[in-house]
Coordinates of C-alpha atoms in Angstrom, one line a residue:
M891 CA -6.9 20.7 -73.5
S892 CA -10.1 21.8 -76.5
T893 CA -9.7 24.4 -79.4
Q894 CA -12.5 27.7 -78.8
V895 CA -11.0 30.2 -81.4
H896 CA -14.3 30.2 -84.1
A897 CA -17.9 30.8 -82.2
N898 CA -19.2 32.5 -85.4
L899 CA -20.0 29.3 -87.1
T900 CA -23.3 28.4 -87.3
D901 CA -25.3 25.1 -88.2
E902 CA -27.5 27.1 -91.2
Q903 CA -23.8 28.1 -92.9
V904 CA -22.9 24.3 -93.1
R905 CA -26.9 23.7 -94.1
Q906 CA -26.5 25.9 -96.5
I907 CA -23.2 24.6 -98.3
S908 CA -24.4 20.7 -98.4
G909 CA -27.4 22.3 -99.3
N910 CA -25.2 24.2 -102.3
L911 CA -24.0 20.4 -103.0
D912 CA -26.9 18.7 -103.0
E913 CA -25.5 16.1 -100.1
P914 CA -28.0 13.2 -99.4
E915 CA -28.5 13.2 -95.3
W916 CA -26.2 11.1 -94.2
L917 CA -23.8 13.8 -95.7
L918 CA -24.7 16.7 -93.7
E919 CA -25.1 15.1 -90.0
T920 CA -21.9 14.5 -90.7
R921 CA -20.7 18.0 -91.4
L922 CA -22.7 19.4 -88.7
E923 CA -21.5 16.4 -86.2
A924 CA -18.5 17.6 -87.3
L925 CA -18.8 21.2 -86.8
E926 CA -20.4 20.2 -82.8
A927 CA -17.3 18.6 -82.3
L928 CA -15.3 21.6 -82.4
S929 CA -15.6 22.8 -79.0
E930 CA -14.0 19.1 -77.7
L931 CA -11.5 19.0 -80.0
D932 CA -7.6 20.4 -80.4
M933 CA -4.7 21.4 -83.0
P934 CA -3.5 18.3 -85.1
D935 CA -0.2 17.1 -82.8
V936 CA 2.9 19.0 -83.4
I937 CA 6.7 18.4 -82.1
R938 CA 7.3 19.2 -78.6
T939 CA 10.1 19.3 -76.5
P940 CA 10.3 21.0 -72.5
G941 CA 8.9 23.7 -72.6
R942 CA 8.6 24.5 -76.5
D943 CA 6.2 23.5 -79.2
W944 CA 8.0 23.8 -82.7
T945 CA 4.9 25.2 -83.7
N946 CA 2.0 27.2 -82.7
L947 CA -1.0 26.7 -84.8
H948 CA -3.2 28.2 -81.0
E949 CA -2.6 31.7 -82.6
L950 CA -4.2 31.7 -85.6
D951 CA -7.3 34.0 -86.2
F952 CA -9.8 31.9 -87.2
E953 CA -12.7 34.3 -86.9
S954 CA -10.8 36.6 -89.5
L955 CA -9.3 33.6 -92.1
V956 CA -11.8 31.4 -92.5
D957 CA -15.2 33.4 -94.3
P958 CA -17.2 29.8 -95.8
L959 CA -19.6 30.9 -97.4
N960 CA -17.8 32.8 -99.4
A961 CA -15.1 30.4 -101.5
A962 CA -14.3 31.3 -104.6
E963 CA -11.6 29.0 -107.0
N964 CA -10.5 28.3 -110.6
K965 CA -10.4 24.6 -110.7
D966 CA -9.4 22.5 -113.5
Q967 CA -10.1 18.6 -112.4
V968 CA -9.3 16.0 -116.4
G969 CA -8.4 12.8 -116.3
P970 CA -9.0 10.0 -119.2
D971 CA -12.3 8.4 -120.1
E972 CA -11.8 5.5 -118.5
V973 CA -11.7 7.0 -114.8
D974 CA -13.7 9.0 -113.2
V975 CA -12.3 12.2 -111.5
L976 CA -16.0 14.2 -110.8
P977 CA -16.3 17.1 -109.3
W978 CA -17.8 17.1 -105.8
S979 CA -21.3 18.0 -106.3
E980 CA -21.6 15.6 -109.5
A981 CA -19.5 12.5 -107.1
V982 CA -22.1 13.1 -105.2
Q983 CA -25.1 12.3 -107.2
E984 CA -22.7 9.5 -109.7
H985 CA -21.2 7.5 -106.4
E986 CA -23.3 8.5 -103.9
E987 CA -22.3 4.6 -102.3
L988 CA -19.5 4.6 -102.7
L989 CA -18.8 8.0 -100.6
R990 CA -21.1 6.7 -97.9
E991 CA -18.3 4.2 -97.9
H992 CA -15.0 5.5 -98.0
F993 CA -15.8 9.1 -96.8
G994 CA -14.0 9.5 -93.7
S995 CA -12.5 5.8 -94.1
V996 CA -8.9 7.1 -94.0
V997 CA -9.1 10.5 -92.7
D998 CA -11.3 10.4 -89.7
P999 CA -13.2 13.7 -89.8
Q1000 CA -13.2 14.7 -85.9
E1001 CA -9.4 13.0 -85.5
N1002 CA -8.4 17.2 -84.8
Y1003 CA -9.9 21.1 -84.4
L1004 CA -8.4 21.2 -88.1
T1005 CA -9.8 18.2 -89.6
A1006 CA -13.3 18.3 -88.4
L1007 CA -13.2 22.2 -89.4
S1008 CA -12.6 21.3 -92.9
T1009 CA -15.5 18.2 -92.9
A1010 CA -17.8 20.6 -91.5
L1011 CA -17.0 23.5 -94.1
F1012 CA -15.1 21.8 -97.3
S1013 CA -17.2 23.3 -100.4
T1014 CA -15.0 21.8 -103.4
G1015 CA -13.5 18.6 -103.5
T1016 CA -12.5 16.0 -106.4
V1017 CA -13.7 12.4 -106.5
V1018 CA -11.3 10.2 -108.4
Y1019 CA -12.4 6.3 -109.7
V1020 CA -10.6 3.9 -111.6
P1021 CA -12.3 0.6 -112.4
E1022 CA -11.0 -2.7 -111.4
G1023 CA -7.9 -3.4 -114.8
V1024 CA -7.7 0.2 -115.6
E1025 CA -5.1 1.6 -116.4
A1026 CA -4.7 5.5 -115.7
E1027 CA -2.4 8.6 -115.9
D1028 CA -2.7 11.8 -116.8
V1029 CA -5.3 13.0 -113.9
T1030 CA -4.9 16.1 -113.4
I1031 CA -6.4 18.7 -110.5
R1032 CA -5.6 22.2 -110.3
T1033 CA -7.2 24.5 -107.4
E1034 CA -6.6 28.7 -107.7
Q1035 CA -7.5 29.9 -104.6
N1036 CA -9.3 33.5 -105.5
S1037 CA -10.9 33.9 -101.5
R1038 CA -10.5 35.2 -98.0
S1039 CA -10.9 30.7 -97.6
L1040 CA -11.4 27.5 -99.6
F1041 CA -11.7 23.9 -98.4
N1042 CA -10.8 21.8 -100.4
Y1043 CA -11.9 17.5 -100.0
T1044 CA -10.5 14.6 -102.5
L1045 CA -11.6 11.1 -102.4
V1046 CA -9.9 8.5 -104.7
V1047 CA -10.6 4.7 -104.7
T1048 CA -8.9 2.2 -106.7
E1049 CA -10.2 -0.8 -107.3
E1050 CA -7.9 -4.4 -108.1
S1051 CA -5.3 -4.4 -110.4
S1052 CA -5.9 -0.7 -111.6
S1053 CA -3.1 2.2 -111.1
V1054 CA -3.4 5.9 -111.4
T1055 CA -0.7 8.6 -111.4
I1056 CA -2.2 12.1 -110.5
L1057 CA -0.7 15.6 -110.2
E1058 CA -2.2 18.1 -107.7
R1059 CA -1.6 22.0 -107.8
Q1060 CA -2.3 24.9 -105.3
S1061 CA -1.6 28.3 -106.1
T1062 CA -3.4 31.5 -105.5
G1063 CA -5.3 33.5 -107.7
S1064 CA -6.9 37.0 -107.5
A1065 CA -9.8 38.0 -105.0
E1066 CA -11.1 40.9 -103.1
P1067 CA -10.3 40.3 -99.5
R1068 CA -12.9 39.8 -97.8
S1069 CA -13.4 40.2 -94.0
A1070 CA -15.7 37.3 -91.7
N1071 CA -19.1 38.9 -93.0
G1072 CA -18.4 39.1 -96.0
R1073 CA -18.1 43.3 -95.9
A1074 CA -14.3 43.9 -98.6
A1075 CA -11.6 44.6 -96.2
E1076 CA -12.0 48.3 -95.1
S1077 CA -8.9 50.3 -93.4
G1078 CA -9.0 48.7 -90.3
D1079 CA -8.1 45.1 -92.7
A1080 CA -5.4 46.6 -94.0
E1081 CA -2.7 44.6 -92.3
R1082 CA -4.3 41.7 -92.8
A1083 CA -6.0 42.0 -96.3
D1084 CA -3.6 39.8 -97.9
E1085 CA -4.3 36.4 -95.6
Q1086 CA -5.7 33.7 -97.0
Y1087 CA -6.6 30.1 -95.1
Y1088 CA -6.7 27.1 -97.6
S1089 CA -7.2 23.3 -95.6
G1090 CA -6.9 20.1 -98.3
I1091 CA -8.1 16.8 -97.3
V1092 CA -6.9 14.1 -99.2
E1093 CA -8.5 10.4 -98.4
V1094 CA -7.2 7.1 -100.7
V1095 CA -8.0 3.5 -100.8
A1096 CA -6.0 1.3 -103.1
G1097 CA -7.9 -1.7 -103.8
E1098 CA -6.1 -5.2 -104.1
N1099 CA -2.8 -5.4 -106.3
S1100 CA -3.6 -1.2 -107.7
N1101 CA -1.0 1.8 -107.5
V1102 CA -1.5 4.8 -106.5
Q1103 CA 1.3 8.2 -107.7
Y1104 CA -0.1 11.0 -105.9
G1105 CA 1.9 14.4 -106.5
S1106 CA 0.8 17.3 -105.2
L1107 CA 2.6 20.8 -105.6
Q1108 CA 1.2 23.4 -103.1
N1109 CA 2.9 26.8 -104.4
L1110 CA 0.3 29.4 -102.4
S1111 CA 0.7 32.8 -101.9
E1112 CA 3.5 33.3 -99.3
E1113 CA 0.3 35.2 -97.3
A1114 CA -1.4 32.4 -96.9
Y1115 CA -2.0 29.8 -94.6
N1116 CA -2.3 25.8 -95.2
F1117 CA -3.5 22.9 -93.3
S1118 CA -2.8 19.8 -95.8
L1119 CA -3.2 16.2 -94.6
K1120 CA -2.7 13.3 -97.0
R1121 CA -3.3 9.5 -96.0
G1122 CA -3.5 6.0 -97.8
S1123 CA -4.8 3.1 -97.2
A1124 CA -3.2 0.2 -99.2
G1125 CA -4.6 -3.1 -99.8
T1126 CA -3.3 -6.3 -100.6
Y1127 CA -0.5 -6.3 -103.0
A1128 CA -1.1 -2.6 -103.3
T1129 CA 0.7 0.6 -103.7
I1130 CA 0.8 3.6 -102.6
D1131 CA 3.7 6.4 -104.0
W1132 CA 3.2 9.9 -102.5
I1133 CA 5.2 13.6 -103.5
E1134 CA 4.8 16.6 -101.8
V1135 CA 5.9 19.9 -102.6
N1136 CA 6.1 23.2 -100.8
L1137 CA 6.8 26.2 -101.6
G1138 CA 3.7 28.6 -100.7
T1139 CA 2.2 29.8 -97.5
Q1140 CA 3.9 31.7 -94.5
L1141 CA 2.7 29.0 -92.3
T1142 CA 2.4 24.7 -93.8
K1143 CA 1.0 22.3 -91.8
S1144 CA 1.6 19.2 -93.8
G1145 CA 1.3 15.5 -93.0
V1146 CA 1.6 12.3 -95.2
S1147 CA 0.9 9.1 -94.6
T1148 CA 0.2 5.7 -95.4
T1149 CA -1.6 2.8 -94.0
L1150 CA -0.1 -0.9 -95.1
E1151 CA -3.0 -3.0 -94.3
G1152 CA -3.0 -5.3 -97.1
D1153 CA -0.1 -8.3 -97.5
S1154 CA 2.8 -7.4 -99.7
S1155 CA 1.7 -4.3 -99.7
E1156 CA 4.3 -0.6 -100.1
T1157 CA 4.4 2.9 -99.9
Q1158 CA 7.2 5.6 -100.5
I1159 CA 6.6 8.7 -99.7
V1160 CA 9.0 11.4 -101.4
G1161 CA 9.1 15.1 -99.4
A1162 CA 10.2 18.1 -101.3
F1163 CA 10.6 21.8 -99.4
Y1164 CA 12.2 24.9 -99.9
G1165 CA 11.1 27.8 -97.3
H1166 CA 13.0 31.5 -97.7
E1167 CA 12.0 34.8 -96.4
D1168 CA 10.3 34.1 -92.9
Q1169 CA 8.0 30.3 -94.1
H1170 CA 7.6 28.4 -91.3
F1171 CA 6.9 24.4 -93.0
D1172 CA 6.1 21.8 -90.3
L1173 CA 5.5 18.7 -92.0
D1174 CA 5.3 14.6 -91.1
A1175 CA 5.7 11.7 -93.0
K1176 CA 4.2 8.5 -91.0
V1177 CA 3.9 4.9 -92.6
W1178 CA 1.8 1.8 -90.5
H1179 CA 3.1 -1.3 -91.1
R1180 CA 0.0 -3.8 -90.0
A1181 CA 0.4 -6.6 -92.2
E1182 CA 3.3 -8.8 -93.8
H1183 CA 6.0 -8.6 -96.2
T1184 CA 5.0 -4.5 -96.9
T1185 CA 8.4 -2.2 -97.6
A1186 CA 8.5 1.8 -97.4
D1187 CA 10.6 4.2 -98.2
L1188 CA 10.3 8.1 -96.4
V1189 CA 13.1 10.4 -97.8
T1190 CA 12.5 14.1 -97.8
R1191 CA 15.1 17.1 -98.7
G1192 CA 14.5 21.6 -98.0
V1193 CA 15.7 24.5 -97.7
T1194 CA 16.3 27.1 -95.3
D1195 CA 17.4 30.6 -96.1
D1196 CA 16.4 33.6 -94.9
V1197 CA 15.0 33.4 -91.8
A1198 CA 13.1 30.5 -92.3
R1199 CA 11.9 27.7 -90.4
S1200 CA 11.4 24.1 -91.3
V1201 CA 10.4 21.1 -89.1
Y1202 CA 9.8 17.7 -89.6
E1203 CA 8.9 14.4 -88.2
G1204 CA 8.6 10.6 -89.8
V1205 CA 7.6 8.3 -88.2
Q1206 CA 7.9 4.5 -89.3
D1207 CA 5.6 2.2 -86.9
V1208 CA 6.0 -1.8 -87.3
G1209 CA 2.5 -3.7 -85.5
R1210 CA 3.1 -7.0 -83.8
D1211 CA 1.7 -8.4 -86.8
A1212 CA 3.8 -6.9 -90.0
W1213 CA 6.3 -10.2 -90.4
D1214 CA 8.8 -9.3 -92.7
T1215 CA 8.8 -5.3 -92.8
S1216 CA 11.5 -3.3 -94.3
S1217 CA 10.9 0.4 -93.6
Y1218 CA 13.7 3.1 -94.6
Q1219 CA 13.3 6.9 -93.8
R1220 CA 16.0 9.8 -94.8
E1221 CA 15.8 13.2 -94.1
N1222 CA 18.2 16.0 -95.0
T1223 CA 18.2 19.6 -94.8
L1224 CA 20.6 22.7 -95.4
M1225 CA 20.6 25.9 -94.0
L1226 CA 21.6 28.3 -96.6
S1227 CA 21.6 31.1 -94.2
D1228 CA 22.7 31.8 -90.3
E1229 CA 19.1 33.0 -89.7
S1230 CA 17.2 29.6 -90.5
E1231 CA 16.2 26.8 -88.4
A1232 CA 15.9 23.6 -89.7
D1233 CA 15.0 20.8 -86.6
A1234 CA 14.0 16.6 -87.3
S1235 CA 12.7 14.1 -85.3
P1236 CA 13.0 10.4 -87.0
K1237 CA 10.7 7.8 -85.3
L1238 CA 11.1 4.3 -85.0
I1239 CA 8.7 2.9 -83.3
I1240 CA 8.8 -1.4 -83.7
N1241 CA 6.6 -4.1 -82.2
N1242 CA 7.6 -7.5 -84.5
H1243 CA 11.7 -8.8 -84.6
D1244 CA 11.0 -9.7 -88.0
T1245 CA 11.9 -5.6 -88.8
E1246 CA 15.1 -4.4 -91.1
A1247 CA 14.3 -0.7 -90.7
S1248 CA 16.6 2.6 -89.9
H1249 CA 16.1 5.8 -89.7
S1250 CA 18.7 9.3 -90.8
A1251 CA 18.2 12.9 -90.1
T1252 CA 20.7 15.6 -91.0
V1253 CA 21.2 19.6 -90.7
G1254 CA 24.2 21.5 -92.2
Q1255 CA 24.6 24.1 -94.1
I1256 CA 26.3 24.1 -98.0
D1257 CA 30.2 22.6 -97.8
R1258 CA 32.8 25.0 -97.4
E1259 CA 35.2 22.7 -98.9
D1260 CA 32.9 22.1 -102.1
L1261 CA 32.4 26.2 -102.6
L1262 CA 35.9 26.8 -102.4
Y1263 CA 36.8 24.2 -104.8
M1264 CA 34.1 25.7 -107.4
T1265 CA 34.8 29.0 -107.4
S1266 CA 38.9 28.7 -107.3
R1267 CA 37.4 27.4 -110.9
G1268 CA 35.8 30.2 -112.0
I1269 CA 32.7 30.2 -111.1
S1270 CA 31.3 33.1 -109.3
P1271 CA 30.3 32.0 -105.5
R1272 CA 26.7 33.1 -106.5
A1273 CA 26.7 30.8 -109.5
A1274 CA 28.6 27.4 -107.3
R1275 CA 26.2 28.0 -104.3
N1276 CA 23.2 27.8 -106.4
M1277 CA 24.4 24.5 -108.3
L1278 CA 25.1 23.5 -105.0
V1279 CA 21.8 23.4 -104.6
E1280 CA 20.3 22.5 -107.0
G1281 CA 22.4 19.6 -106.5
F1282 CA 21.5 18.9 -103.3
F1283 CA 18.3 18.5 -104.6
V1284 CA 18.4 15.3 -107.3
P1285 CA 18.2 12.6 -104.7
V1286 CA 14.9 13.6 -104.2
L1287 CA 14.5 14.4 -108.1
E1288 CA 15.5 11.0 -109.2
E1289 CA 12.5 9.6 -106.9
I1290 CA 10.1 11.9 -108.4
A1291 CA 8.4 9.2 -111.0
V1292 CA 5.8 11.9 -112.8
D1293 CA 8.1 13.6 -114.9
E1294 CA 6.0 17.4 -114.9
L1295 CA 5.9 17.4 -110.9
R1296 CA 10.5 16.6 -111.5
E1297 CA 10.3 19.4 -114.0
D1298 CA 8.2 22.2 -112.1
L1299 CA 10.0 21.5 -109.5
E1300 CA 13.5 22.0 -110.8
S1301 CA 12.2 25.1 -112.9
L1302 CA 11.1 26.5 -108.6
V1303 CA 14.0 26.3 -107.6
A1304 CA 16.0 27.1 -109.8
T1305 CA 13.8 30.5 -109.3
R1306 CA 13.8 31.4 -106.0
L1307 CA 17.6 30.9 -106.2
R1308 CA 18.0 33.5 -109.3
Q1309 CA 15.6 36.4 -107.1
R1310 CA 17.8 34.8 -103.8
A1311 CA 20.3 38.4 -103.4

């Protein structure tokens, strides 16, 4: 089923975005082809059960939310001198051949409607290039959205025997809401005045024996919609580790995955989320074992409160040539209210018998015996509950190797618990 919801986009808009970034002709053509493909593409896959889609992306009002020529942001892109951490416009000039080789090599620009929309319209981005043998930490990308819509693209390329640790943050600043035709929002737009749309695509290409740690903290406005896709390709002996934290937005559709292309490559995907009020998180974590002696570990923990809802899908796909595979997955969701919802769908797809793999998922509420034990020792019910929730996140916190991100998550969870009635 195709999705035709964005008739107001034009070639001229795409040409203007590309021209502002001084892009080469091949990149403009990629954008225009993505724009043309929109009418034939469907939304990203969501988990379905008979008679029900757990997340409905078709009702998003893109005509109102997306205003491609009025993008505004504050962005910090910082890294050590031996690593290139470049805004997209500079990367186009300094590393065109690198972009030509790797842009769209991990995430197909026309994979679905939202990837094509982002490819056609992204106006901001970052390229991180780590030369051979360089070990780099403290690469930071901070994006503050100050417009109705923002499309962001990130490319990370590591050469042989290099390593990099990247911390990305998305947040919402202040902006005068504008309608899709660029005028300031009027009374008829009041009910949608604070709604925003953020789209972020990340491609990671990890060369032989290189190591990438990519941590992301999404704390956008709770009136925003978010589409995020992070995907990596790991070469021989390479490692890609993801940390994905989601706290903001009213609706997030997020996907994190790694393809283990090279022998003895590894990946870890660590996820954490905390939904309250009427937030909805649709999250997936996937690994594709395509070579020998590969290892994967997927661990996600999250909380839903009030009438919040979470949907999780985890996939471990072991190919026919993936001999001596180790692949593990666990997902746990804690519900703090009777009205919140959580669904989990872990999956194993195994096509090679030389595999050790397991998967698990749990959904439940705070243990009443634990709560009784703590309150019987003089701890107030509220303090006891908060301590148990903070303790619930500990297994994930222990897996987060980036100290700053771990501390931020601890602080934000504590703040949200304090705000809870």
